[in-house]
PDB file of C-alpha atoms and ligand atoms in Angstrom:
ATOM      1  CA  MET A   1       0.000   0.000   0.000  1.00 94.00           C
ATOM      2  CA  ILE A   2       1.131   3.545  -0.790  1.00 96.00           C
ATOM      3  CA  GLY A   3       0.291   6.464   1.500  1.00 98.00           C
ATOM      4  CA  VAL A   4      -0.580   9.784  -0.116  1.00 98.00           C
ATOM      5  CA  PHE A   5      -0.687  12.968   1.910  1.00 98.00           C
ATOM      6  CA  ASP A   6      -2.115  16.443   1.338  1.00 98.00           C
ATOM      7  CA  SER A   7      -3.486  19.180   3.589  1.00 97.00           C
ATOM      8  CA  GLY A   8      -6.858  18.599   1.919  1.00 97.00           C
ATOM      9  CA  ILE A   9      -8.292  17.407  -1.363  1.00 96.00           C
ATOM     10  CA  GLY A  10      -5.597  18.867  -3.677  1.00 96.00           C
ATOM     11  CA  GLY A  11      -3.515  15.689  -3.584  1.00 97.00           C
ATOM     12  CA  LEU A  12      -6.385  13.745  -5.143  1.00 97.00           C
ATOM     13  CA  THR A  13      -5.331  15.271  -8.477  1.00 95.00           C
ATOM     14  CA  LEU A  14      -1.967  13.521  -8.085  1.00 97.00           C
ATOM     15  CA  LEU A  15      -3.560  10.361  -6.675  1.00 97.00           C
ATOM     16  CA  LYS A  16      -5.642  10.050  -9.847  1.00 96.00           C
ATOM     17  CA  GLU A  17      -2.480  10.210 -11.969  1.00 96.00           C
ATOM     18  CA  MET A  18      -0.701   7.639  -9.758  1.00 97.00           C
ATOM     19  CA  MET A  19      -3.666   5.240  -9.890  1.00 95.00           C
ATOM     20  CA  HIS A  20      -3.467   5.483 -13.663  1.00 94.00           C
ATOM     21  CA  THR A  21       0.315   4.836 -13.707  1.00 95.00           C
ATOM     22  CA  LEU A  22       0.167   2.094 -11.035  1.00 94.00           C
ATOM     23  CA  PRO A  23      -3.250   0.403 -11.405  1.00 92.00           C
ATOM     24  CA  ASN A  24      -2.297  -2.621  -9.276  1.00 92.00           C
ATOM     25  CA  GLU A  25      -1.201  -0.653  -6.236  1.00 94.00           C
ATOM     26  CA  SER A  26      -3.422   0.047  -3.215  1.00 95.00           C
ATOM     27  CA  PHE A  27      -3.521   3.623  -1.929  1.00 97.00           C
ATOM     28  CA  LEU A  28      -4.349   5.187   1.422  1.00 97.00           C
ATOM     29  CA  TYR A  29      -5.127   8.896   1.021  1.00 98.00           C
ATOM     30  CA  TYR A  30      -4.666  11.197   4.014  1.00 98.00           C
ATOM     31  CA  ALA A  31      -6.301  14.658   3.959  1.00 98.00           C
ATOM     32  CA  ASP A  32      -5.519  16.893   6.927  1.00 98.00           C
ATOM     33  CA  THR A  33      -8.924  18.569   6.710  1.00 96.00           C
ATOM     34  CA  GLU A  34      -8.794  19.769  10.315  1.00 96.00           C
ATOM     35  CA  ASN A  35      -5.879  22.042   9.448  1.00 97.00           C
ATOM     36  CA  VAL A  36      -6.344  22.977   5.783  1.00 96.00           C
ATOM     37  CA  PRO A  37      -5.358  25.528   4.431  1.00 96.00           C
ATOM     38  CA  TYR A  38      -1.708  25.362   5.428  1.00 95.00           C
ATOM     39  CA  SER A  39      -1.081  28.811   3.890  1.00 89.00           C
ATOM     40  CA  TYR A  40      -1.939  30.501   7.159  1.00 89.00           C
ATOM     41  CA  LYS A  41       0.064  28.159   9.421  1.00 94.00           C
ATOM     42  CA  THR A  42       3.643  28.532  10.641  1.00 95.00           C
ATOM     43  CA  THR A  43       6.345  26.286   9.226  1.00 95.00           C
ATOM     44  CA  GLU A  44       6.697  24.633  12.645  1.00 96.00           C
ATOM     45  CA  GLN A  45       2.980  23.793  12.692  1.00 97.00           C
ATOM     46  CA  ILE A  46       3.093  22.460   9.133  1.00 97.00           C
ATOM     47  CA  LYS A  47       6.090  20.254   9.947  1.00 97.00           C
ATOM     48  CA  GLU A  48       4.223  18.827  12.934  1.00 98.00           C
ATOM     49  CA  PHE A  49       1.028  18.130  10.917  1.00 98.00           C
ATOM     50  CA  VAL A  50       2.942  16.434   8.114  1.00 98.00           C
ATOM     51  CA  GLU A  51       5.019  14.270  10.426  1.00 98.00           C
ATOM     52  CA  LYS A  52       1.891  13.145  12.270  1.00 98.00           C
ATOM     53  CA  ALA A  53       0.299  12.084   8.971  1.00 98.00           C
ATOM     54  CA  VAL A  54       3.442  10.336   7.721  1.00 98.00           C
ATOM     55  CA  VAL A  55       3.787   8.347  10.956  1.00 98.00           C
ATOM     56  CA  PHE A  56       0.074   7.440  10.786  1.00 98.00           C
ATOM     57  CA  LEU A  57       0.387   6.190   7.187  1.00 98.00           C
ATOM     58  CA  ARG A  58       3.505   4.185   7.963  1.00 98.00           C
ATOM     59  CA  THR A  59       1.854   2.621  11.023  1.00 97.00           C
ATOM     60  CA  GLU A  60      -1.063   1.567   8.790  1.00 96.00           C
ATOM     61  CA  GLY A  61       1.454  -0.396   6.688  1.00 95.00           C
ATOM     62  CA  CYS A  62       2.369   1.915   3.798  1.00 96.00           C
ATOM     63  CA  LYS A  63       5.582   0.818   2.028  1.00 95.00           C
ATOM     64  CA  ALA A  64       6.129   4.288   0.567  1.00 97.00           C
ATOM     65  CA  ILE A  65       4.609   7.712   1.175  1.00 98.00           C
ATOM     66  CA  VAL A  66       3.937  10.431  -1.368  1.00 98.00           C
ATOM     67  CA  ILE A  67       3.740  14.010  -0.159  1.00 98.00           C
ATOM     68  CA  ALA A  68       1.129  15.265  -2.635  1.00 98.00           C
ATOM     69  CA  CYS A  69       1.366  18.794  -1.317  1.00 97.00           C
ATOM     70  CA  ASN A  70       3.929  21.358  -2.467  1.00 97.00           C
ATOM     71  CA  THR A  71       3.580  23.381   0.714  1.00 97.00           C
ATOM     72  CA  ALA A  72       4.290  20.383   2.959  1.00 97.00           C
ATOM     73  CA  THR A  73       7.154  19.286   0.702  1.00 97.00           C
ATOM     74  CA  ASN A  74       8.881  22.640   0.786  1.00 95.00           C
ATOM     75  CA  VAL A  75       8.633  22.867   4.550  1.00 95.00           C
ATOM     76  CA  ALA A  76       9.211  19.294   5.690  1.00 96.00           C
ATOM     77  CA  ILE A  77      10.738  16.956   3.111  1.00 96.00           C
ATOM     78  CA  GLU A  78      14.397  17.296   4.140  1.00 95.00           C
ATOM     79  CA  TYR A  79      13.481  16.881   7.805  1.00 96.00           C
ATOM     80  CA  LEU A  80      11.386  13.765   7.090  1.00 97.00           C
ATOM     81  CA  ARG A  81      13.966  12.103   4.840  1.00 97.00           C
ATOM     82  CA  GLU A  82      16.644  12.626   7.435  1.00 97.00           C
ATOM     83  CA  LYS A  83      14.526  11.133  10.214  1.00 97.00           C
ATOM     84  CA  TYR A  84      12.808   8.183   8.462  1.00 97.00           C
ATOM     85  CA  ASP A  85      14.332   5.523   6.260  1.00 95.00           C
ATOM     86  CA  PHE A  86      11.301   4.434   4.191  1.00 96.00           C
ATOM     87  CA  PRO A  87      10.783   5.956   0.715  1.00 97.00           C
ATOM     88  CA  ILE A  88       9.166   9.397   0.837  1.00 98.00           C
ATOM     89  CA  ILE A  89       8.372  10.760  -2.612  1.00 97.00           C
ATOM     90  CA  ALA A  90       7.681  14.466  -3.040  1.00 96.00           C
ATOM     91  CA  ILE A  91       5.593  16.297  -5.603  1.00 94.00           C
ATOM     92  CA  GLN A  92       7.785  18.040  -8.172  1.00 84.00           C
ATOM     93  CA  PRO A  93       6.392  21.351  -9.443  1.00 90.00           C
ATOM     94  CA  ALA A  94       6.577  21.561 -13.250  1.00 93.00           C
ATOM     95  CA  VAL A  95       9.052  24.456 -13.341  1.00 93.00           C
ATOM     96  CA  LYS A  96      11.623  22.417 -15.290  1.00 93.00           C
ATOM     97  CA  VAL A  97       8.981  21.228 -17.769  1.00 93.00           C
ATOM     98  CA  ALA A  98       8.060  24.883 -18.381  1.00 94.00           C
ATOM     99  CA  PHE A  99      11.702  25.798 -19.076  1.00 93.00           C
ATOM    100  CA  ASP A 100      12.310  22.746 -21.270  1.00 91.00           C
ATOM    101  CA  ASN A 101       9.357  23.692 -23.488  1.00 92.00           C
ATOM    102  CA  ASN A 102       9.717  27.454 -23.360  1.00 89.00           C
ATOM    103  CA  SER A 103      10.541  28.143 -26.985  1.00 82.00           C
ATOM    104  CA  GLY A 104      10.674  31.881 -27.676  1.00 80.00           C
ATOM    105  CA  ASN A 105      11.838  32.712 -24.170  1.00 84.00           C
ATOM    106  CA  LYS A 106       8.415  33.806 -22.935  1.00 93.00           C
ATOM    107  CA  ARG A 107       7.910  34.681 -19.294  1.00 95.00           C
ATOM    108  CA  ILE A 108       6.761  31.921 -16.893  1.00 96.00           C
ATOM    109  CA  LEU A 109       4.264  32.503 -14.101  1.00 97.00           C
ATOM    110  CA  ALA A 110       4.875  30.329 -11.035  1.00 97.00           C
ATOM    111  CA  CYS A 111       1.694  30.089  -8.956  1.00 98.00           C
ATOM    112  CA  ALA A 112       1.697  28.406  -5.540  1.00 97.00           C
ATOM    113  CA  THR A 113       0.819  29.047  -1.913  1.00 96.00           C
ATOM    114  CA  PRO A 114       2.655  31.914  -0.162  1.00 96.00           C
ATOM    115  CA  VAL A 115       4.497  29.346   2.008  1.00 96.00           C
ATOM    116  CA  THR A 116       5.863  27.557  -1.073  1.00 96.00           C
ATOM    117  CA  LEU A 117       6.873  30.768  -2.826  1.00 96.00           C
ATOM    118  CA  ARG A 118       8.729  31.966   0.274  1.00 95.00           C
ATOM    119  CA  SER A 119      10.552  28.675   0.862  1.00 95.00           C
ATOM    120  CA  ASP A 120      14.292  28.199   0.292  1.00 95.00           C
ATOM    121  CA  ARG A 121      13.662  24.919  -1.513  1.00 95.00           C
ATOM    122  CA  PHE A 122      11.444  26.535  -4.165  1.00 95.00           C
ATOM    123  CA  GLU A 123      13.757  29.546  -4.440  1.00 95.00           C
ATOM    124  CA  ASN A 124      16.738  27.219  -5.016  1.00 95.00           C
ATOM    125  CA  LEU A 125      14.838  25.337  -7.714  1.00 94.00           C
ATOM    126  CA  ILE A 126      14.039  28.571  -9.532  1.00 94.00           C
ATOM    127  CA  ASN A 127      17.562  29.923  -9.188  1.00 93.00           C
ATOM    128  CA  SER A 128      18.997  26.732 -10.664  1.00 94.00           C
ATOM    129  CA  LEU A 129      16.840  27.065 -13.815  1.00 93.00           C
ATOM    130  CA  ASP A 130      15.999  30.726 -14.300  1.00 89.00           C
ATOM    131  CA  ILE A 131      19.295  32.029 -15.677  1.00 86.00           C
ATOM    132  CA  ASN A 132      17.526  34.627 -17.846  1.00 87.00           C
ATOM    133  CA  HIS A 133      15.162  35.844 -15.091  1.00 93.00           C
ATOM    134  CA  LEU A 134      11.980  34.798 -16.839  1.00 95.00           C
ATOM    135  CA  ILE A 135       9.970  33.723 -13.790  1.00 96.00           C
ATOM    136  CA  ASP A 136       7.408  35.775 -11.925  1.00 97.00           C
ATOM    137  CA  LYS A 137       5.804  34.442  -8.741  1.00 97.00           C
ATOM    138  CA  LEU A 138       2.136  34.715  -7.869  1.00 98.00           C
ATOM    139  CA  PRO A 139       0.579  33.386  -4.642  1.00 98.00           C
ATOM    140  CA  LEU A 140      -3.023  32.199  -5.107  1.00 97.00           C
ATOM    141  CA  PRO A 141      -4.078  31.051  -1.598  1.00 96.00           C
ATOM    142  CA  LYS A 142      -7.777  31.605  -2.269  1.00 97.00           C
ATOM    143  CA  LEU A 143      -7.842  28.854  -4.901  1.00 97.00           C
ATOM    144  CA  VAL A 144      -7.161  26.383  -2.083  1.00 96.00           C
ATOM    145  CA  GLU A 145     -10.196  27.680  -0.206  1.00 96.00           C
ATOM    146  CA  TYR A 146     -12.415  27.619  -3.318  1.00 97.00           C
ATOM    147  CA  ALA A 147     -11.358  24.043  -4.095  1.00 96.00           C
ATOM    148  CA  GLU A 148     -12.079  22.914  -0.532  1.00 95.00           C
ATOM    149  CA  LYS A 149     -15.573  24.447  -0.910  1.00 95.00           C
ATOM    150  CA  GLU A 150     -16.014  22.622  -4.247  1.00 94.00           C
ATOM    151  CA  ILE A 151     -16.156  25.924  -6.171  1.00 96.00           C
ATOM    152  CA  PHE A 152     -14.283  25.056  -9.348  1.00 95.00           C
ATOM    153  CA  ASP A 153     -15.523  27.768 -11.694  1.00 95.00           C
ATOM    154  CA  GLY A 154     -17.999  30.642 -11.901  1.00 96.00           C
ATOM    155  CA  PRO A 155     -17.856  34.434 -11.514  1.00 98.00           C
ATOM    156  CA  GLU A 156     -16.184  34.523  -8.102  1.00 98.00           C
ATOM    157  CA  VAL A 157     -13.218  32.416  -9.220  1.00 98.00           C
ATOM    158  CA  LEU A 158     -12.975  34.328 -12.500  1.00 98.00           C
ATOM    159  CA  LYS A 159     -12.944  37.690 -10.683  1.00 98.00           C
ATOM    160  CA  TYR A 160     -10.198  36.468  -8.345  1.00 98.00           C
ATOM    161  CA  LEU A 161      -8.009  35.130 -11.160  1.00 98.00           C
ATOM    162  CA  LYS A 162      -8.553  38.226 -13.322  1.00 98.00           C
ATOM    163  CA  GLU A 163      -7.524  40.471 -10.428  1.00 98.00           C
ATOM    164  CA  GLU A 164      -4.433  38.420  -9.667  1.00 98.00           C
ATOM    165  CA  PHE A 165      -3.351  37.884 -13.285  1.00 97.00           C
ATOM    166  CA  SER A 166      -3.884  41.590 -14.062  1.00 97.00           C
ATOM    167  CA  LYS A 167      -0.711  42.281 -12.043  1.00 97.00           C
ATOM    168  CA  PHE A 168       1.167  40.977 -15.106  1.00 97.00           C
ATOM    169  CA  ASP A 169       1.171  41.631 -18.835  1.00 96.00           C
ATOM    170  CA  LEU A 170      -0.162  38.223 -19.867  1.00 94.00           C
ATOM    171  CA  GLU A 171       0.864  38.733 -23.510  1.00 94.00           C
ATOM    172  CA  LYS A 172       4.457  38.173 -22.395  1.00 95.00           C
ATOM    173  CA  PHE A 173       3.673  34.796 -20.779  1.00 96.00           C
ATOM    174  CA  LYS A 174       3.197  31.263 -22.048  1.00 93.00           C
ATOM    175  CA  PHE A 175       3.338  28.741 -19.178  1.00 96.00           C
ATOM    176  CA  VAL A 176       1.615  29.027 -15.816  1.00 97.00           C
ATOM    177  CA  VAL A 177       3.183  26.551 -13.410  1.00 97.00           C
ATOM    178  CA  LEU A 178       0.577  25.283 -10.960  1.00 97.00           C
ATOM    179  CA  GLY A 179       2.787  24.675  -7.934  1.00 97.00           C
ATOM    180  CA  CYS A 180      -0.012  23.615  -5.605  1.00 97.00           C
ATOM    181  CA  THR A 181      -2.001  20.424  -6.041  1.00 97.00           C
ATOM    182  CA  HIS A 182      -5.285  22.221  -5.336  1.00 97.00           C
ATOM    183  CA  PHE A 183      -4.692  24.450  -8.379  1.00 98.00           C
ATOM    184  CA  THR A 184      -4.858  21.516 -10.805  1.00 97.00           C
ATOM    185  CA  TYR A 185      -8.669  21.595 -10.493  1.00 97.00           C
ATOM    186  CA  TYR A 186      -8.527  24.984 -12.295  1.00 98.00           C
ATOM    187  CA  GLU A 187      -6.481  23.920 -15.325  1.00 97.00           C
ATOM    188  CA  ASP A 188      -9.452  23.790 -17.705  1.00 96.00           C
ATOM    189  CA  PHE A 189     -10.911  26.986 -16.252  1.00 98.00           C
ATOM    190  CA  ILE A 190      -7.628  28.877 -16.797  1.00 98.00           C
ATOM    191  CA  ARG A 191      -7.284  27.508 -20.328  1.00 97.00           C
ATOM    192  CA  ALA A 192     -10.838  28.561 -21.188  1.00 97.00           C
ATOM    193  CA  ASN A 193     -10.636  32.065 -19.725  1.00 97.00           C
ATOM    194  CA  PHE A 194      -7.007  33.009 -20.387  1.00 97.00           C
ATOM    195  CA  PRO A 195      -6.388  31.413 -23.780  1.00 94.00           C
ATOM    196  CA  ASN A 196      -2.798  32.561 -24.245  1.00 91.00           C
ATOM    197  CA  LEU A 197      -1.726  30.805 -21.015  1.00 96.00           C
ATOM    198  CA  ILE A 198      -0.779  27.130 -20.817  1.00 96.00           C
ATOM    199  CA  PRO A 199      -1.270  25.763 -17.275  1.00 97.00           C
ATOM    200  CA  ILE A 200       0.986  22.842 -16.288  1.00 97.00           C
ATOM    201  CA  ASP A 201       1.248  20.811 -13.107  1.00 96.00           C
ATOM    202  CA  GLY A 202       3.791  18.330 -11.772  1.00 95.00           C
ATOM    203  CA  ASN A 203       1.456  15.376 -11.395  1.00 96.00           C
ATOM    204  CA  GLU A 204       2.539  13.283 -14.367  1.00 95.00           C
ATOM    205  CA  GLY A 205       6.255  13.677 -13.594  1.00 95.00           C
ATOM    206  CA  THR A 206       5.691  12.812  -9.939  1.00 97.00           C
ATOM    207  CA  ALA A 207       3.680   9.682 -10.792  1.00 97.00           C
ATOM    208  CA  ARG A 208       6.508   8.586 -13.095  1.00 96.00           C
ATOM    209  CA  HIS A 209       9.028   9.282 -10.342  1.00 96.00           C
ATOM    210  CA  LEU A 210       7.002   7.120  -7.910  1.00 97.00           C
ATOM    211  CA  TYR A 211       6.920   4.272 -10.437  1.00 97.00           C
ATOM    212  CA  ASN A 212      10.690   4.493 -11.009  1.00 97.00           C
ATOM    213  CA  THR A 213      11.428   4.616  -7.277  1.00 96.00           C
ATOM    214  CA  LEU A 214       9.296   1.542  -6.524  1.00 96.00           C
ATOM    215  CA  PHE A 215      10.753  -0.286  -9.507  1.00 95.00           C
ATOM    216  CA  THR A 216      14.339   0.440  -8.404  1.00 96.00           C
ATOM    217  CA  LEU A 217      13.602  -0.683  -4.842  1.00 95.00           C
ATOM    218  CA  ASN A 218      11.816  -3.791  -6.106  1.00 93.00           C
ATOM    219  CA  LEU A 219       8.639  -2.692  -4.330  1.00 93.00           C
ATOM    220  CA  LEU A 220       6.204  -2.756  -7.259  1.00 90.00           C
ATOM    221  CA  LYS A 221       3.109  -4.884  -6.883  1.00 78.00           C
ATOM    222  CA  SER A 222       1.871  -6.597 -10.007  1.00 67.00           C
ATOM    223  CA  ASP A 223      -0.986  -8.931  -9.130  1.00 68.00           C
ATOM    224  CA  GLU A 224      -4.629  -8.016  -8.501  1.00 74.00           C
ATOM    225  CA  LYS A 225      -6.204  -4.559  -8.818  1.00 78.00           C
ATOM    226  CA  GLY A 226      -5.439  -2.135  -6.014  1.00 86.00           C
ATOM    227  CA  THR A 227      -7.804  -0.699  -3.389  1.00 91.00           C
ATOM    228  CA  LEU A 228      -8.335   2.850  -2.121  1.00 95.00           C
ATOM    229  CA  LYS A 229      -9.220   4.173   1.333  1.00 97.00           C
ATOM    230  CA  PHE A 230      -9.351   7.674   2.785  1.00 98.00           C
ATOM    231  CA  ILE A 231      -8.277   9.208   6.095  1.00 98.00           C
ATOM    232  CA  GLU A 232      -9.178  12.648   7.423  1.00 97.00           C
ATOM    233  CA  SER A 233      -6.757  13.967  10.060  1.00 97.00           C
ATOM    234  CA  GLY A 234      -6.183  10.537  11.602  1.00 96.00           C
ATOM    235  CA  LYS A 235      -9.665   9.001  11.196  1.00 96.00           C
ATOM    236  CA  TYR A 236     -10.842   6.603   8.490  1.00 97.00           C
ATOM    237  CA  VAL A 237     -13.535   8.238   6.321  1.00 95.00           C
ATOM    238  CA  VAL A 238     -16.902   6.489   6.399  1.00 91.00           C
ATOM    239  CA  ASP A 239     -18.805   8.703   3.962  1.00 93.00           C
ATOM    240  CA  GLU A 240     -16.406   8.748   0.998  1.00 95.00           C
ATOM    241  CA  GLY A 241     -18.720  10.603  -1.430  1.00 94.00           C
ATOM    242  CA  ARG A 242     -16.830  13.905  -1.388  1.00 93.00           C
ATOM    243  CA  PHE A 243     -13.519  12.185  -2.125  1.00 95.00           C
ATOM    244  CA  TRP A 244     -14.904  10.230  -5.063  1.00 95.00           C
ATOM    245  CA  ARG A 245     -16.519  13.395  -6.468  1.00 93.00           C
ATOM    246  CA  TYR A 246     -13.128  15.121  -6.504  1.00 93.00           C
ATOM    247  CA  LEU A 247     -11.470  12.070  -8.034  1.00 93.00           C
ATOM    248  CA  GLU A 248     -13.988  12.069 -10.845  1.00 90.00           C
ATOM    249  CA  LYS A 249     -13.386  15.772 -11.612  1.00 85.00           C
TER     250      LYS A 249
HETATM  251  N1  DGL B   1      -2.264  21.347  -1.785  1.00 51.98           N
HETATM  252  C1  DGL B   1      -1.260  22.105  -1.111  1.00 51.98           C
HETATM  253  C2  DGL B   1      -0.066  22.389  -2.031  1.00 51.98           C
HETATM  254  O1  DGL B   1       0.162  21.644  -2.954  1.00 51.98           O
HETATM  255  C3  DGL B   1      -1.654  23.297  -0.369  1.00 51.98           C
HETATM  256  C4  DGL B   1      -2.576  23.752   0.320  1.00 51.98           C
HETATM  257  C5  DGL B   1      -2.789  24.546   1.574  1.00 51.98           C
HETATM  258  O2  DGL B   1      -2.647  25.773   1.569  1.00 51.98           O
HETATM  259  O3  DGL B   1      -3.144  23.861   2.522  1.00 51.98           O
HETATM  260  O4  DGL B   1       0.678  23.313  -1.824  1.00 51.98           O
END
């Protein structure tokens, strides 16, 4: 079984990709719904929440754990990898993919939570790739709140995105990196309303990375079809309807 962690329902966008890449694996999805959104928490609090979830998932028998949350990754991944010796896979934001495909040297908009954008880890990633200073950063914390309320489109979301994007001359941009798993729910909405922008997320690359890691460690399962269960802040979910609705989105 593979444990998947996010502060809320954002990580389900990555879970869907991983279930597609690894159809025989069983997954245990942990949403820290008592504490979402992490944007307004301190790094110490976030570290504590993430460690609690990781220990829970490991105790339930997970052979590997995926941190399907950029915010948690940027705050806690080094700490966790130092302390625990089981495989912990982290979501990779698609910044490199944006650079690799950025013909014409257009500007790149990196959207994430304020915690991610402030973090040394994210800053180091950008500095290692952005030699020509093409990246602009934009925090979009409200998208996390909209997603948690199941508001995926409509005038309120459009007004918010228009206001935020209007801080930039969009004609100069091509890729919008969605560096928060909650933002993936808005990919189609962004494409439809801001046609010159191409939104990209790190889900496919991360799912591939999980596959490669399990393969290398000889931990892949290849028999019957996998199962899926959900946890909310340490308790097994009985009414799974909300989770399945998000997965089907
Ligand atoms: N889904 C999380 C991420 O990828 C963030 C959400 C939060 O603010 O709790 O960054």
